């Protein structure tokens, strides 16, 4: 009987250690989120055009740096209704293309969570924290919204390296000082 209790205790301790280890790894790329203060936050659906300006600095797996240039490039915000309204009324998806049109970005929010995807050299690299809880944001990605009568500006700043994966096989890193400004028309 004592041996069974010891086994149960050991098993319980093992589960606790695995949980702590898993949470610690998760916190490397996620932090607690807060509500997005966008004028589009409570909009259920729609499509809004705009532009995107700025640069993304990318380091590939061979430590080669590439600069993605966005200068008055095409951008849009697609808002898709969440039929179930679990954590939010809709998904907000910002799309932007580089000046050359060869690469692009998708930034998405839902609830208090976000995701980021980069189309780069024919591959899609991403990190998404939009999941069952929807309360974590990407660690190292700062965002802010500024509004005026005809447009809203979403400012994305990379403050520390962010690793994006392509099918868990290959990865790139977004580097600090990368900044994008989406200017989305409100009409």
Tab-separated table of C-alpha atoms in Angstrom:
chain	number	residue	atom	x	y	z
A	1	UNK	CA	0.000	0.000	0.000
A	2	UNK	CA	2.837	2.390	0.843
A	3	UNK	CA	4.492	1.671	-2.524
A	4	UNK	CA	1.309	2.714	-4.400
A	5	UNK	CA	1.197	6.007	-2.476
A	6	UNK	CA	4.838	6.683	-3.303
A	7	UNK	CA	4.193	5.952	-6.989
A	8	UNK	CA	1.189	8.298	-6.995
A	9	UNK	CA	3.249	11.005	-5.312
A	10	UNK	CA	6.109	10.562	-7.796
A	11	UNK	CA	3.682	10.669	-10.711
A	12	UNK	CA	2.057	13.846	-9.344
A	13	UNK	CA	5.454	15.502	-8.892
A	14	UNK	CA	6.429	14.523	-12.434
A	15	UNK	CA	3.235	16.113	-13.809
A	16	UNK	CA	3.900	19.310	-11.853
A	17	UNK	CA	7.491	19.524	-13.135
A	18	UNK	CA	6.398	18.939	-16.733
A	19	UNK	CA	3.727	21.629	-16.368
A	20	UNK	CA	6.205	24.139	-14.954
A	21	UNK	CA	8.740	23.368	-17.684
A	22	UNK	CA	6.099	23.714	-20.413
A	23	UNK	CA	4.824	27.019	-19.047
A	24	UNK	CA	8.372	28.359	-18.809
A	25	UNK	CA	9.013	27.602	-22.476
A	26	UNK	CA	5.695	29.152	-23.459
A	27	UNK	CA	6.510	32.385	-21.645
A	28	UNK	CA	9.574	32.921	-23.839
A	29	UNK	CA	7.343	34.049	-26.697
A	30	UNK	CA	4.094	35.001	-24.929
A	31	UNK	CA	2.988	37.485	-22.302
A	32	UNK	CA	-0.396	38.397	-20.862
A	33	UNK	CA	-2.493	40.367	-23.299
A	34	UNK	CA	-4.775	43.315	-22.854
A	35	UNK	CA	-7.648	44.578	-24.953
A	36	UNK	CA	-6.791	46.171	-28.287
A	37	UNK	CA	-7.977	49.788	-28.202
A	38	UNK	CA	-8.828	50.005	-31.899
A	39	UNK	CA	-11.840	51.891	-33.242
A	40	UNK	CA	-12.524	48.654	-35.155
A	41	UNK	CA	-12.591	46.517	-31.983
A	42	UNK	CA	-16.375	46.072	-31.838
A	43	UNK	CA	-16.961	45.986	-35.600
A	44	UNK	CA	-18.408	42.605	-36.605
A	45	UNK	CA	-17.418	42.517	-40.281
A	46	UNK	CA	-16.120	44.590	-43.160
A	47	UNK	CA	-13.230	45.362	-45.454
A	48	UNK	CA	-11.167	48.543	-45.109
A	49	UNK	CA	-8.366	49.735	-47.422
A	50	UNK	CA	-5.195	51.517	-46.504
A	51	UNK	CA	-1.424	51.688	-46.782
A	52	UNK	CA	1.527	50.385	-44.800
A	53	UNK	CA	4.903	52.072	-44.235
A	54	UNK	CA	8.086	50.943	-42.510
A	55	UNK	CA	10.633	48.156	-42.502
A	56	UNK	CA	11.006	44.632	-41.170
A	57	UNK	CA	14.513	43.380	-40.460
A	58	UNK	CA	14.735	39.605	-40.842
A	59	UNK	CA	17.533	37.213	-39.919
A	60	UNK	CA	17.366	33.817	-41.636
A	61	UNK	CA	18.697	30.466	-40.398
A	62	UNK	CA	22.135	31.278	-41.853
A	63	UNK	CA	22.248	34.567	-39.873
A	64	UNK	CA	21.881	36.606	-43.074
A	65	UNK	CA	19.907	39.821	-42.570
A	66	UNK	CA	17.320	41.040	-45.064
A	67	UNK	CA	15.380	44.277	-45.028
A	68	UNK	CA	11.738	44.173	-46.126
A	69	UNK	CA	10.648	47.623	-47.280
A	70	UNK	CA	7.061	48.884	-46.996
A	71	UNK	CA	6.680	52.446	-48.360
A	72	UNK	CA	3.125	53.524	-49.013
A	73	UNK	CA	2.450	49.917	-49.969
A	74	UNK	CA	-0.947	48.272	-50.296
A	75	UNK	CA	-2.665	47.314	-47.047
A	76	UNK	CA	-6.118	46.317	-45.896
A	77	UNK	CA	-8.038	45.291	-42.811
A	78	UNK	CA	-10.464	42.382	-43.155
A	79	UNK	CA	-12.885	41.891	-40.279
A	80	UNK	CA	-14.548	38.490	-40.089
A	81	UNK	CA	-17.461	37.884	-37.719
A	82	UNK	CA	-17.073	35.195	-35.079
A	83	UNK	CA	-20.418	33.398	-35.218
A	84	UNK	CA	-19.889	32.008	-31.726
A	85	UNK	CA	-18.542	35.229	-30.137
A	86	UNK	CA	-16.524	33.277	-27.595
A	87	UNK	CA	-13.859	35.926	-26.779
A	88	UNK	CA	-14.543	38.601	-29.396
A	89	UNK	CA	-17.178	39.620	-31.947
A	90	UNK	CA	-14.725	39.233	-34.851
A	91	UNK	CA	-11.246	38.429	-36.131
A	92	UNK	CA	-9.284	41.502	-37.291
A	93	UNK	CA	-6.759	40.687	-40.025
A	94	UNK	CA	-4.326	43.328	-41.282
A	95	UNK	CA	-2.562	42.556	-44.572
A	96	UNK	CA	0.340	44.451	-46.132
A	97	UNK	CA	2.699	43.960	-49.071
A	98	UNK	CA	6.300	45.055	-49.468
A	99	UNK	CA	7.166	47.766	-51.983
A	100	UNK	CA	8.247	45.062	-54.465
A	101	UNK	CA	5.113	42.986	-53.809
A	102	UNK	CA	7.234	39.845	-53.347
A	103	UNK	CA	6.767	39.587	-49.577
A	104	UNK	CA	3.981	40.410	-47.177
A	105	UNK	CA	2.706	40.485	-43.639
A	106	UNK	CA	-0.479	39.448	-41.862
A	107	UNK	CA	-1.151	40.661	-38.350
A	108	UNK	CA	-4.288	39.351	-36.643
A	109	UNK	CA	-6.074	40.026	-33.359
A	110	UNK	CA	-8.839	38.147	-31.565
A	111	UNK	CA	-9.852	38.541	-27.941
A	112	UNK	CA	-6.688	39.632	-26.130
A	113	UNK	CA	-4.410	37.549	-28.381
A	114	UNK	CA	-2.536	38.166	-31.600
A	115	UNK	CA	-0.656	36.430	-34.394
A	116	UNK	CA	1.943	37.410	-36.961
A	117	UNK	CA	2.743	35.844	-40.342
A	118	UNK	CA	5.400	36.824	-42.881
A	119	UNK	CA	5.477	35.622	-46.492
A	120	UNK	CA	9.206	35.508	-47.261
A	121	UNK	CA	11.191	33.760	-50.017
A	122	UNK	CA	8.205	31.647	-51.021
A	123	UNK	CA	7.450	30.410	-47.500
A	124	UNK	CA	4.972	31.386	-44.804
A	125	UNK	CA	6.549	31.956	-41.380
A	126	UNK	CA	4.235	32.454	-38.430
A	127	UNK	CA	3.618	32.661	-34.718
A	128	UNK	CA	0.051	32.624	-33.421
A	129	UNK	CA	-1.199	32.933	-29.875
A	130	UNK	CA	-4.831	32.847	-30.947
A	131	UNK	CA	-5.888	29.608	-29.282
A	132	UNK	CA	-8.366	28.187	-26.808
A	133	UNK	CA	-7.789	30.899	-24.205
A	134	UNK	CA	-7.035	33.950	-26.402
A	135	UNK	CA	-5.428	35.966	-23.611
A	136	UNK	CA	-1.715	36.007	-24.577
A	137	UNK	CA	0.176	38.307	-26.927
A	138	UNK	CA	3.480	37.903	-28.721
A	139	UNK	CA	6.400	38.802	-26.450
A	140	UNK	CA	8.563	41.453	-28.149
A	141	UNK	CA	5.779	42.879	-30.324
A	142	UNK	CA	4.459	46.244	-29.186
A	143	UNK	CA	1.317	47.665	-30.750
A	144	UNK	CA	-0.542	50.929	-30.432
A	145	UNK	CA	-3.459	52.573	-32.180
A	146	UNK	CA	-3.788	56.264	-33.065
A	147	UNK	CA	-7.020	57.574	-34.497
A	148	UNK	CA	-8.188	60.553	-36.472
A	149	UNK	CA	-11.478	61.320	-38.165
A	150	UNK	CA	-10.813	59.508	-41.453
A	151	UNK	CA	-8.196	56.880	-40.528
A	152	UNK	CA	-6.735	54.727	-37.805
A	153	UNK	CA	-3.019	54.007	-37.512
A	154	UNK	CA	-1.794	50.698	-36.141
A	155	UNK	CA	1.854	50.941	-35.124
A	156	UNK	CA	3.731	47.639	-34.735
A	157	UNK	CA	7.217	47.708	-33.178
A	158	UNK	CA	9.565	44.789	-32.671
A	159	UNK	CA	11.416	45.290	-29.365
A	160	UNK	CA	13.251	41.947	-29.196
A	161	UNK	CA	13.853	38.997	-31.511
A	162	UNK	CA	10.698	37.131	-32.470
A	163	UNK	CA	11.044	33.666	-33.962
A	164	UNK	CA	8.561	32.706	-36.691
A	165	UNK	CA	8.330	29.089	-37.878
A	166	UNK	CA	7.544	27.533	-41.236
A	167	UNK	CA	5.821	24.194	-40.552
A	168	UNK	CA	8.086	23.660	-37.501
A	169	UNK	CA	10.909	22.851	-39.944
A	170	UNK	CA	12.546	26.169	-40.625
A	171	UNK	CA	12.491	29.575	-38.941
A	172	UNK	CA	13.332	33.245	-39.326
A	173	UNK	CA	13.680	35.962	-36.703
A	174	UNK	CA	12.226	39.450	-36.772
A	175	UNK	CA	14.780	41.813	-35.294
A	176	UNK	CA	14.389	44.831	-32.995
A	177	UNK	CA	13.925	48.245	-34.629
A	178	UNK	CA	11.523	46.749	-37.166
A	179	UNK	CA	8.504	49.052	-37.330
A	180	UNK	CA	5.362	49.098	-39.461
A	181	UNK	CA	2.552	51.631	-39.556
A	182	UNK	CA	-0.773	50.583	-41.058
A	183	UNK	CA	-2.993	53.526	-42.072
A	184	UNK	CA	-6.519	52.153	-42.479
A	185	UNK	CA	-9.386	54.280	-43.822
A	186	UNK	CA	-12.369	54.342	-41.489
A	187	UNK	CA	-15.144	54.858	-44.065
